[in-house]
Structure formats: structure tokens, C-alpha cells
mmCIF file of C-alpha atoms in Angstrom:
data_model
loop_
_atom_site.group_PDB
_atom_site.id
_atom_site.type_symbol
_atom_site.label_atom_id
_atom_site.label_comp_id
_atom_site.label_asym_id
_atom_site.label_seq_id
_atom_site.Cartn_x
_atom_site.Cartn_y
_atom_site.Cartn_z
ATOM 1 C CA MET A 1 88.404 48.278 141.717
ATOM 2 C CA LEU A 2 91.877 49.867 142.408
ATOM 3 C CA GLN A 3 92.149 50.714 138.710
ATOM 4 C CA SER A 4 88.840 52.624 138.725
ATOM 5 C CA LEU A 5 89.792 54.557 141.820
ATOM 6 C CA ALA A 6 93.161 55.429 140.383
ATOM 7 C CA SER A 7 91.590 56.556 137.096
ATOM 8 C CA ASN A 8 88.983 58.610 138.931
ATOM 9 C CA SER A 9 91.589 60.266 141.131
ATOM 10 C CA CYS A 10 93.704 61.028 137.916
ATOM 11 C CA VAL A 11 90.708 62.600 136.216
ATOM 12 C CA ARG A 12 89.915 64.692 139.369
ATOM 13 C CA LEU A 13 93.525 65.775 139.579
ATOM 14 C CA ILE A 14 93.548 66.808 135.904
ATOM 15 C CA GLN A 15 90.239 68.725 136.311
ATOM 16 C CA THR A 16 91.241 70.610 139.446
ATOM 17 C CA HIS A 17 94.522 71.727 137.844
ATOM 18 C CA LYS A 18 93.241 72.180 134.329
ATOM 19 C CA SER A 19 94.779 75.584 133.762
ATOM 20 C CA THR A 20 98.222 74.384 134.928
ATOM 21 C CA TRP A 21 98.032 71.499 132.268
ATOM 22 C CA TYR A 22 97.020 73.915 129.664
ATOM 23 C CA PHE A 23 99.849 76.182 130.589
ATOM 24 C CA ILE A 24 102.428 73.390 130.478
ATOM 25 C CA SER A 25 101.063 72.312 127.017
ATOM 26 C CA LEU A 26 101.387 76.039 125.936
ATOM 27 C CA VAL A 27 105.039 76.115 126.952
ATOM 28 C CA LEU A 28 105.824 72.801 125.276
ATOM 29 C CA GLY A 29 104.042 73.962 122.112
ATOM 30 C CA TYR A 30 106.116 77.258 122.050
ATOM 31 C CA ILE A 31 109.370 75.324 122.439
ATOM 32 C CA LEU A 32 108.441 72.966 119.645
ATOM 33 C CA TYR A 33 107.403 75.982 117.423
ATOM 34 C CA LEU A 34 110.879 77.539 118.110
ATOM 35 C CA ILE A 35 112.593 74.248 117.209
ATOM 36 C CA PHE A 36 110.431 74.005 114.114
ATOM 37 C CA GLY A 37 111.445 77.465 113.009
ATOM 38 C CA ALA A 38 115.137 76.697 113.599
ATOM 39 C CA VAL A 39 114.953 73.534 111.527
ATOM 40 C CA VAL A 40 113.278 75.190 108.628
ATOM 41 C CA PHE A 41 115.461 78.316 108.621
ATOM 42 C CA SER A 42 118.557 76.190 108.850
ATOM 43 C CA SER A 43 117.640 73.894 106.080
ATOM 44 C CA VAL A 44 116.508 76.747 103.762
ATOM 45 C CA GLU A 45 119.274 79.334 104.361
ATOM 46 C CA LEU A 46 122.251 77.145 105.037
ATOM 47 C CA PRO A 47 122.932 76.183 101.357
ATOM 48 C CA TYR A 48 122.752 79.851 100.386
ATOM 49 C CA GLU A 49 125.226 80.752 103.046
ATOM 50 C CA ASP A 50 127.592 78.002 101.805
ATOM 51 C CA LEU A 51 127.301 79.265 98.231
ATOM 52 C CA LEU A 52 128.015 82.817 99.179
ATOM 53 C CA ARG A 53 131.025 81.740 101.256
ATOM 54 C CA GLN A 54 132.398 79.888 98.236
ATOM 55 C CA GLU A 55 131.876 82.893 95.882
ATOM 56 C CA LEU A 56 133.670 85.220 98.330
ATOM 57 C CA ARG A 57 136.625 82.808 98.678
ATOM 58 C CA ALA A 58 136.884 82.614 94.871
ATOM 59 C CA ILE A 59 136.778 86.324 94.500
ATOM 60 C CA LYS A 60 139.406 86.840 97.263
ATOM 61 C CA LYS A 61 141.690 84.150 95.660
ATOM 62 C CA GLN A 62 141.391 85.734 92.299
ATOM 63 C CA PHE A 63 142.175 89.249 93.544
ATOM 64 C CA LEU A 64 145.331 87.967 95.296
ATOM 65 C CA GLN A 65 146.463 86.189 92.125
ATOM 66 C CA GLU A 66 145.974 89.320 90.088
ATOM 67 C CA ASN A 67 147.660 91.550 92.660
ATOM 68 C CA GLU A 68 150.620 89.609 93.953
ATOM 69 C CA CYS A 69 152.148 92.651 95.663
ATOM 70 C CA ILE A 70 149.274 92.676 98.264
ATOM 71 C CA SER A 71 149.699 89.998 100.958
ATOM 72 C CA GLU A 72 146.734 88.158 102.324
ATOM 73 C CA GLU A 73 147.252 89.589 105.836
ATOM 74 C CA ARG A 74 147.102 93.225 104.565
ATOM 75 C CA LEU A 75 143.964 92.435 102.568
ATOM 76 C CA GLU A 76 142.423 90.774 105.666
ATOM 77 C CA ARG A 77 143.126 93.907 107.836
ATOM 78 C CA PHE A 78 141.668 96.162 105.166
ATOM 79 C CA LEU A 79 138.508 93.986 104.738
ATOM 80 C CA LYS A 80 138.019 93.812 108.571
ATOM 81 C CA ARG A 81 138.228 97.567 108.923
ATOM 82 C CA ALA A 82 135.789 98.052 106.006
ATOM 83 C CA LEU A 83 133.279 95.510 107.466
ATOM 84 C CA ASP A 84 133.578 97.191 111.014
ATOM 85 C CA ALA A 85 132.794 100.642 109.384
ATOM 86 C CA SER A 86 129.876 99.056 107.398
ATOM 87 C CA ASN A 87 128.336 97.778 110.644
ATOM 88 C CA TYR A 88 128.060 101.311 111.738
ATOM 89 C CA GLY A 89 126.405 102.391 108.530
ATOM 90 C CA VAL A 90 129.570 103.882 106.894
ATOM 91 C CA SER A 91 130.599 102.485 103.489
ATOM 92 C CA ILE A 92 133.751 102.983 101.660
ATOM 93 C CA LEU A 93 132.105 102.699 98.196
ATOM 94 C CA ASN A 94 132.156 105.858 96.038
ATOM 95 C CA ASN A 95 128.391 105.640 95.184
ATOM 96 C CA ALA A 96 127.519 105.541 98.965
ATOM 97 C CA SER A 97 129.798 108.362 100.069
ATOM 98 C CA VAL A 98 127.158 111.036 99.103
ATOM 99 C CA ASN A 99 124.654 109.922 101.780
ATOM 100 C CA TRP A 100 125.306 110.952 105.373
ATOM 101 C CA ASN A 101 123.836 108.812 108.177
ATOM 102 C CA TRP A 102 123.534 111.562 110.737
ATOM 103 C CA ASP A 103 121.926 114.400 108.999
ATOM 104 C CA PHE A 104 118.659 115.593 110.561
ATOM 105 C CA THR A 105 116.316 113.440 108.595
ATOM 106 C CA SER A 106 118.398 110.352 109.018
ATOM 107 C CA ALA A 107 118.836 111.027 112.782
ATOM 108 C CA LEU A 108 115.053 111.531 112.930
ATOM 109 C CA PHE A 109 114.471 108.063 111.346
ATOM 110 C CA PHE A 110 116.917 106.526 113.728
ATOM 111 C CA ALA A 111 115.218 108.095 116.691
ATOM 112 C CA SER A 112 111.805 106.660 115.540
ATOM 113 C CA THR A 113 113.347 103.189 115.143
ATOM 114 C CA VAL A 114 114.914 103.386 118.699
ATOM 115 C CA LEU A 115 111.674 104.576 120.376
ATOM 116 C CA SER A 116 109.545 102.057 118.487
ATOM 117 C CA THR A 117 111.956 99.291 119.342
ATOM 118 C CA THR A 118 112.303 98.354 115.642
ATOM 119 C CA GLY A 119 116.053 98.934 115.548
ATOM 120 C CA TYR A 120 117.083 98.093 112.074
ATOM 121 C CA GLY A 121 120.736 98.128 113.023
ATOM 122 C CA HIS A 122 122.034 99.628 109.718
ATOM 123 C CA THR A 123 123.025 102.823 111.762
ATOM 124 C CA ALA A 124 124.528 102.838 115.223
ATOM 125 C CA PRO A 125 126.096 105.617 117.369
ATOM 126 C CA LEU A 126 129.913 106.024 116.680
ATOM 127 C CA SER A 127 130.984 108.099 119.771
ATOM 128 C CA ASP A 128 130.864 107.204 123.433
ATOM 129 C CA GLY A 129 128.687 110.217 123.962
ATOM 130 C CA GLY A 130 126.186 109.141 121.383
ATOM 131 C CA LYS A 131 125.989 105.638 122.945
ATOM 132 C CA ALA A 132 125.526 107.056 126.414
ATOM 133 C CA PHE A 133 122.918 109.488 125.096
ATOM 134 C CA CYS A 134 121.063 106.545 123.360
ATOM 135 C CA ILE A 135 120.794 104.685 126.557
ATOM 136 C CA ILE A 136 119.272 107.626 128.396
ATOM 137 C CA TYR A 137 117.100 108.589 125.428
ATOM 138 C CA SER A 138 115.833 104.941 125.175
ATOM 139 C CA VAL A 139 115.167 104.586 128.967
ATOM 140 C CA ILE A 140 112.933 107.630 128.987
ATOM 141 C CA GLY A 141 111.553 107.494 125.462
ATOM 142 C CA ILE A 142 110.363 103.817 125.234
ATOM 143 C CA PRO A 143 108.038 104.089 128.258
ATOM 144 C CA PHE A 144 106.961 107.495 127.019
ATOM 145 C CA THR A 145 106.165 105.847 123.556
ATOM 146 C CA LEU A 146 104.259 103.083 125.185
ATOM 147 C CA LEU A 147 102.226 105.674 127.083
ATOM 148 C CA PHE A 148 101.682 107.670 123.809
ATOM 149 C CA LEU A 149 100.642 104.630 121.859
ATOM 150 C CA THR A 150 98.234 103.339 124.541
ATOM 151 C CA ALA A 151 96.491 106.689 124.769
ATOM 152 C CA VAL A 152 96.189 107.062 121.027
ATOM 153 C CA VAL A 153 94.915 103.464 120.548
ATOM 154 C CA GLN A 154 92.429 103.764 123.315
ATOM 155 C CA ARG A 155 90.907 106.868 121.728
ATOM 156 C CA ILE A 156 90.809 105.360 118.236
ATOM 157 C CA MET A 157 89.260 102.098 119.577
ATOM 158 C CA VAL A 158 86.218 104.076 120.670
ATOM 159 C CA PHE A 159 85.547 105.228 117.129
ATOM 160 C CA SER A 160 87.045 102.339 115.078
ATOM 161 C CA THR A 161 85.673 99.337 117.060
ATOM 162 C CA ARG A 162 83.360 99.925 119.964
ATOM 163 C CA ARG A 163 80.914 102.409 118.423
ATOM 164 C CA PRO A 164 80.460 100.538 115.093
ATOM 165 C CA ILE A 165 79.884 97.278 116.946
ATOM 166 C CA ALA A 166 77.440 98.846 119.246
ATOM 167 C CA TYR A 167 75.596 100.527 116.394
ATOM 168 C CA PHE A 168 75.088 97.372 114.397
ATOM 169 C CA HIS A 169 74.124 95.442 117.488
ATOM 170 C CA THR A 170 71.594 98.044 118.730
ATOM 171 C CA ASN A 171 69.977 99.305 115.475
ATOM 172 C CA TRP A 172 70.334 96.305 113.207
ATOM 173 C CA GLY A 173 69.838 93.639 115.866
ATOM 174 C CA PHE A 174 72.813 91.627 114.862
ATOM 175 C CA SER A 175 74.555 89.331 117.347
ATOM 176 C CA LYS A 176 77.347 91.126 119.187
ATOM 177 C CA PRO A 177 79.975 88.383 118.882
ATOM 178 C CA LEU A 178 79.187 87.937 115.157
ATOM 179 C CA VAL A 179 79.475 91.620 114.549
ATOM 180 C CA ALA A 180 82.717 91.787 116.407
ATOM 181 C CA ILE A 181 84.232 88.946 114.303
ATOM 182 C CA VAL A 182 83.120 90.463 110.984
ATOM 183 C CA HIS A 183 84.368 93.965 111.978
ATOM 184 C CA ALA A 184 87.756 92.478 113.161
ATOM 185 C CA ALA A 185 88.138 90.715 109.744
ATOM 186 C CA VAL A 186 87.194 93.957 107.711
ATOM 187 C CA LEU A 187 89.619 95.933 109.899
ATOM 188 C CA ALA A 188 92.506 93.528 109.309
ATOM 189 C CA VAL A 189 91.721 93.451 105.530
ATOM 190 C CA LEU A 190 91.854 97.283 105.396
ATOM 191 C CA ALA A 191 95.100 97.417 107.516
ATOM 192 C CA VAL A 192 96.821 94.974 105.207
ATOM 193 C CA SER A 193 95.712 96.668 102.130
ATOM 194 C CA CYS A 194 96.562 100.293 103.371
ATOM 195 C CA PHE A 195 99.746 99.545 105.244
ATOM 196 C CA PHE A 196 101.171 96.413 103.500
ATOM 197 C CA ILE A 197 100.080 95.955 99.878
ATOM 198 C CA ILE A 198 99.884 99.627 98.793
ATOM 199 C CA PRO A 199 103.165 100.707 100.501
ATOM 200 C CA ALA A 200 104.889 97.603 99.174
ATOM 201 C CA ALA A 201 103.904 98.718 95.679
ATOM 202 C CA ILE A 202 105.200 102.147 96.285
ATOM 203 C CA PHE A 203 108.469 100.950 97.711
ATOM 204 C CA SER A 204 109.006 98.569 94.825
ATOM 205 C CA ALA A 205 108.547 101.527 92.476
ATOM 206 C CA LEU A 206 110.860 103.948 94.387
ATOM 207 C CA GLU A 207 113.534 101.421 95.301
ATOM 208 C CA GLU A 208 115.427 100.245 92.149
ATOM 209 C CA ASN A 209 116.648 96.978 93.652
ATOM 210 C CA TRP A 210 113.476 95.845 95.403
ATOM 211 C CA ASN A 211 110.729 93.783 94.041
ATOM 212 C CA PHE A 212 107.246 93.435 95.444
ATOM 213 C CA LEU A 213 108.080 90.618 97.693
ATOM 214 C CA GLU A 214 111.177 92.338 99.182
ATOM 215 C CA SER A 215 109.041 95.544 99.682
ATOM 216 C CA PHE A 216 106.247 93.560 101.401
ATOM 217 C CA TYR A 217 108.919 91.914 103.533
ATOM 218 C CA PHE A 218 110.230 95.185 104.569
ATOM 219 C CA CYS A 219 106.704 96.471 105.610
ATOM 220 C CA PHE A 220 106.047 93.333 107.630
ATOM 221 C CA ILE A 221 109.415 93.337 109.357
ATOM 222 C CA SER A 222 109.069 96.998 110.162
ATOM 223 C CA LEU A 223 105.503 97.162 111.517
ATOM 224 C CA SER A 224 105.935 93.988 113.480
ATOM 225 C CA THR A 225 108.977 95.786 115.190
ATOM 226 C CA ILE A 226 111.280 92.925 114.214
ATOM 227 C CA GLY A 227 113.611 95.243 112.306
ATOM 228 C CA LEU A 228 116.279 92.989 110.921
ATOM 229 C CA GLY A 229 117.794 95.822 108.916
ATOM 230 C CA ASP A 230 118.699 93.956 105.803
ATOM 231 C CA TYR A 231 116.244 96.242 103.832
ATOM 232 C CA VAL A 232 116.242 99.938 104.629
ATOM 233 C CA PRO A 233 114.728 102.353 102.241
ATOM 234 C CA GLY A 234 116.288 105.655 101.220
ATOM 235 C CA GLU A 235 119.720 104.351 101.232
ATOM 236 C CA ALA A 236 120.388 104.330 97.485
ATOM 237 C CA ALA A 237 123.045 106.605 96.198
ATOM 238 C CA ASN A 238 120.871 108.388 93.530
ATOM 239 C CA GLN A 239 117.790 108.548 95.809
ATOM 240 C CA LYS A 240 115.681 111.676 94.802
ATOM 241 C CA PHE A 241 114.215 113.777 97.506
ATOM 242 C CA ARG A 242 115.981 111.697 100.103
ATOM 243 C CA GLU A 243 115.297 114.038 103.114
ATOM 244 C CA LEU A 244 111.495 114.109 102.261
ATOM 245 C CA TYR A 245 111.428 110.472 101.634
ATOM 246 C CA LYS A 246 113.034 109.681 105.144
ATOM 247 C CA VAL A 247 110.436 111.956 106.782
ATOM 248 C CA GLY A 248 107.626 110.109 104.951
ATOM 249 C CA ILE A 249 109.042 106.710 106.010
ATOM 250 C CA THR A 250 109.121 107.878 109.655
ATOM 251 C CA VAL A 251 105.566 108.955 109.526
ATOM 252 C CA TYR A 252 104.566 105.693 107.757
ATOM 253 C CA LEU A 253 106.184 103.643 110.530
ATOM 254 C CA ILE A 254 104.482 105.483 113.414
ATOM 255 C CA LEU A 255 101.068 105.471 111.738
ATOM 256 C CA GLY A 256 101.456 101.766 110.772
ATOM 257 C CA LEU A 257 102.428 100.809 114.307
ATOM 258 C CA ILE A 258 99.318 102.528 115.685
ATOM 259 C CA VAL A 259 97.109 100.710 113.153
ATOM 260 C CA MET A 260 98.656 97.336 113.959
ATOM 261 C CA LEU A 261 98.030 97.973 117.712
ATOM 262 C CA VAL A 262 94.443 98.875 116.923
ATOM 263 C CA VAL A 263 93.949 95.664 114.867
ATOM 264 C CA LEU A 264 95.559 93.547 117.604
ATOM 265 C CA GLU A 265 93.423 95.221 120.387
ATOM 266 C CA THR A 266 90.324 94.679 118.363
ATOM 267 C CA PHE A 267 91.099 90.865 118.081
ATOM 268 C CA CYS A 268 92.037 90.673 121.755
ATOM 269 C CA GLU A 269 88.496 91.991 122.630
ATOM 270 C CA LEU A 270 86.858 89.100 120.831
ATOM 271 C CA GLN A 271 84.987 86.793 123.227
ATOM 272 C CA GLN A 272 86.495 83.705 121.572
ATOM 273 C CA LEU A 273 90.075 84.911 122.271
ATOM 274 C CA LYS A 274 89.236 85.903 125.643
ATOM 275 C CA GLN A 275 87.986 82.464 126.501
ATOM 276 C CA LEU A 276 91.084 81.041 124.883
ATOM 277 C CA ARG A 277 93.335 83.217 127.075
ATOM 278 C CA LYS A 278 91.441 82.182 130.230
ATOM 279 C CA MET A 279 92.466 78.570 129.584
ATOM 280 C CA PHE A 280 96.065 79.386 130.519
ATOM 281 C CA TYR A 281 95.520 81.887 133.274
ATOM 282 C CA LEU A 282 95.509 81.154 137.000
ATOM 283 C CA LYS A 283 92.028 81.221 138.395
ATOM 284 C CA LYS A 284 91.176 84.083 140.805
ATOM 285 C CA GLU A 285 90.141 83.547 144.387
ATOM 286 C CA LYS A 286 86.541 82.703 144.473
ATOM 287 C CA PRO A 287 84.126 84.487 146.890
ATOM 288 C CA GLN A 288 83.440 81.125 148.636
ATOM 289 C CA ASP A 289 87.033 80.851 149.415
ATOM 290 C CA ARG A 290 87.130 84.320 150.945
ATOM 291 C CA MET A 291 84.058 83.545 152.923
ATOM 292 C CA ALA A 292 85.797 80.351 154.212
ATOM 293 C CA ILE A 293 88.761 82.409 155.254
ATOM 294 C CA LEU A 294 86.581 84.944 157.121
ATOM 295 C CA GLU A 295 84.649 82.130 158.759
ATOM 296 C CA HIS A 296 87.873 80.537 159.920
ATOM 297 C CA ASP A 297 89.150 83.847 161.292
ATOM 298 C CA HIS A 298 85.750 84.347 163.060
ATOM 299 C CA LEU A 299 86.026 80.927 164.823
ATOM 300 C CA SER A 300 89.496 81.642 165.782
ATOM 301 C CA PHE A 301 88.357 84.828 167.442
ATOM 302 C CA THR A 302 85.465 83.351 169.126
ATOM 303 C CA THR A 303 87.652 80.567 170.431
ATOM 304 C CA VAL A 304 90.149 82.992 171.889
ATOM 305 C CA SER A 305 87.385 85.112 173.439
ATOM 306 C CA ASP A 306 85.765 82.053 175.013
ATOM 307 C CA ARG A 307 88.938 81.141 176.894
ATOM 308 C CA SER A 308 88.350 84.131 179.345
ATOM 309 C CA PRO A 309 84.739 83.905 180.387
ATOM 310 C CA GLY A 310 85.202 85.698 183.656
ATOM 311 C CA GLN A 311 86.682 88.851 181.966
ATOM 312 C CA HIS A 312 83.808 88.716 179.501
ATOM 313 C CA GLU A 313 81.220 88.565 182.223
ATOM 314 C CA GLU A 314 82.791 91.468 184.122
ATOM 315 C CA LYS A 315 82.951 93.589 180.962
ATOM 316 C CA SER A 316 79.299 92.805 180.159
ATOM 317 C CA HIS A 317 78.143 93.683 183.752
ATOM 318 C CA GLY A 318 80.034 96.823 183.531
ATOM 319 C CA PHE A 319 78.259 97.861 180.374
ATOM 320 C CA GLU A 320 74.973 96.788 181.769
ATOM 321 C CA GLY A 321 75.460 99.015 184.773
ATOM 322 C CA LEU A 322 76.571 101.887 182.669
ATOM 323 C CA HIS A 323 73.391 101.427 180.500
ATOM 324 C CA SER A 324 71.188 101.496 183.518
ATOM 325 C CA THR A 325 72.704 104.560 185.081
ATOM 326 C CA HIS A 326 73.066 106.591 181.870
ATOM 327 C CA THR A 327 70.050 106.198 179.480
ATOM 328 C CA SER A 328 68.999 107.981 176.550
ATOM 329 C CA HIS A 329 66.453 110.060 178.459
ATOM 330 C CA ASP A 330 69.254 111.557 180.648
ATOM 331 C CA ASP A 331 71.488 112.588 177.635
ATOM 332 C CA PRO A 332 70.344 115.741 176.212
ATOM 333 C CA ILE A 333 72.456 114.999 172.971
ATOM 334 C CA LEU A 334 70.473 111.826 172.223
ATOM 335 C CA GLN A 335 67.252 113.524 172.946
#
């Protein structure tokens, strides 16, 4: 008997706080997903890092043996200075000295990566004035970019999603949820083809050291606004039409980001995903709860008013006398 009562109380507790349990499971699932990613990345990339470290140590040791006049400390200072400059996008290599990081087209590309929060990190402001301006420019520009993207996506959604779904639902009689799912799948295939596969093929042809996988990797890292910065197009020494190439990449990133937002918004409007999101949200206050609150306030008010019956009677008699002496027949305005 006690066990059945305890089990029933546990079931009622779980049902009454269902969204809370779903939210806790979501948080735990996200933490486990982070741990899973860390384990996989560590197991895959750690051997390559160790191999690269061994190669660098071997090259450094061989260089010191061939050049005994150079001490290890001087070489360390030189390499540190070169690496610090490389972090700001400045290379000491002869084949990279012809490209400037802060000409107009490169600065335009940098501004687009800042406002879209992609941030490749291959180029960073060198001066204190540039760093201060980057802060002010980002504080104003990022909300402005969000407003711009929201307005553009809202207008595109009318023609790319809502009207086609309504057309097939009204004129062809198809089920609206089914049409929405098929439309979202077709839109996703078109977006992947036009902004991932085709640009990846173009980048692999224009960039000498990139294969198709690396080009596709760059497209995904860029349009998802991850922006690791390990692959940046247009940085080769012998790049033809570099200025025009940089402008084209800037346009590609802005258009691709808009298309990705349209696809995400289309999937978010699916009824199945809406129901899935509601599982983790807090429930809104029901109208019955509001009515109960109003009834409680009304009872409190009547209780307080009942505590002074004499004053209530005096006020009622006063109003009755006023009504008897001043009727609607004597008031010309009411007539």
C-alpha cells in the first residue's frame, strides 16, 4: 500500500514538473555532447600535434648544428618575434611580403568578418587606435547587422517559404505539415548545393593548396560563423585579381549567411520542431490561474468591505437620498 502511494506520488511529481525534467535532461545531454567532442578531438588530433612537435624540434636541432655561430637563445628570440608578427597577419617570408593585410579590399573583408562575428583571426588590429575603433565599431555594428539580417530574412521568408507552402496547401490540397517538411528539405538541398558544394569546387580550383574537402571545410566554418581562421582564401602570394577576389568572398559570406538564416528559420517554423522546443520551455500562466488570482483578490476586497457595515449603510443611504432628490426627469442633460 505504501509502495503504491509512493509510486503514484512520484508519477504525479514527474508529470507536474515535466518541462523541468526535460530541461535537466537537455542540460545533461549537452554536457555529455561537449565531453564526447573533447574526447574525439583529443584522440584524433593529439598524435598529429606530437608528430609536428617532433619534426619542429628536429629541424631546430639540425639548424643549430649547421649554424654553430647562432646560439639557441638568439634563435628563440627571433622565432618568438616572427610568431608574434604572424599572429597579427604579418609574415617575414619573401613570397608573402607582396600582400598587404590592410589595403581597402582586405579591410573590407576584415570588417565583414567582424560584423558577422565570424572572426577568422588571421588579421588583427596592430595599433591601439585600431583596437579601440574595433571595439566601438563592433558594439554598434553587430546589433546593426542583426537588425539588417532580421529584416532581410523576414522579407525573404515571405517569398521563399510562406507563400509556396500556402500555394501548395490551398491550390493542390496537400497537408500543410507535409508540404512544410518537403519544402524545408528541398530548400536545404538547394542551399547546400549553391553555397557549399559549388563554392567548394570553385575554391579548390582557385586555391593551389586546397583540395575539395578543405574548401568545403572553409565554407562550412565560415557560414556557420565559427571562423577558425586556419583556411583563409586570397592569401597566396601569386593570387590573381586579389582585390576582386576578396570583394567576391565578402559578398559570398554575406549572401551565404542570409541563406543559412533563411534555412534555419524555415526549419524552426516546422510544427514538429515547435512541439520539440515546447518540451523544454516553462509553461505560461493559464487563464484558470489568472481567474483564481482575480477571485482571491475579489474575496479579499469583499472581506475588507464587510468589516465596516455601518459605513457601507451610510454611504448607500446617502446615494439613495441623492437618487430620490435628483432624478433623470429633473436633469436636462439626461433628458
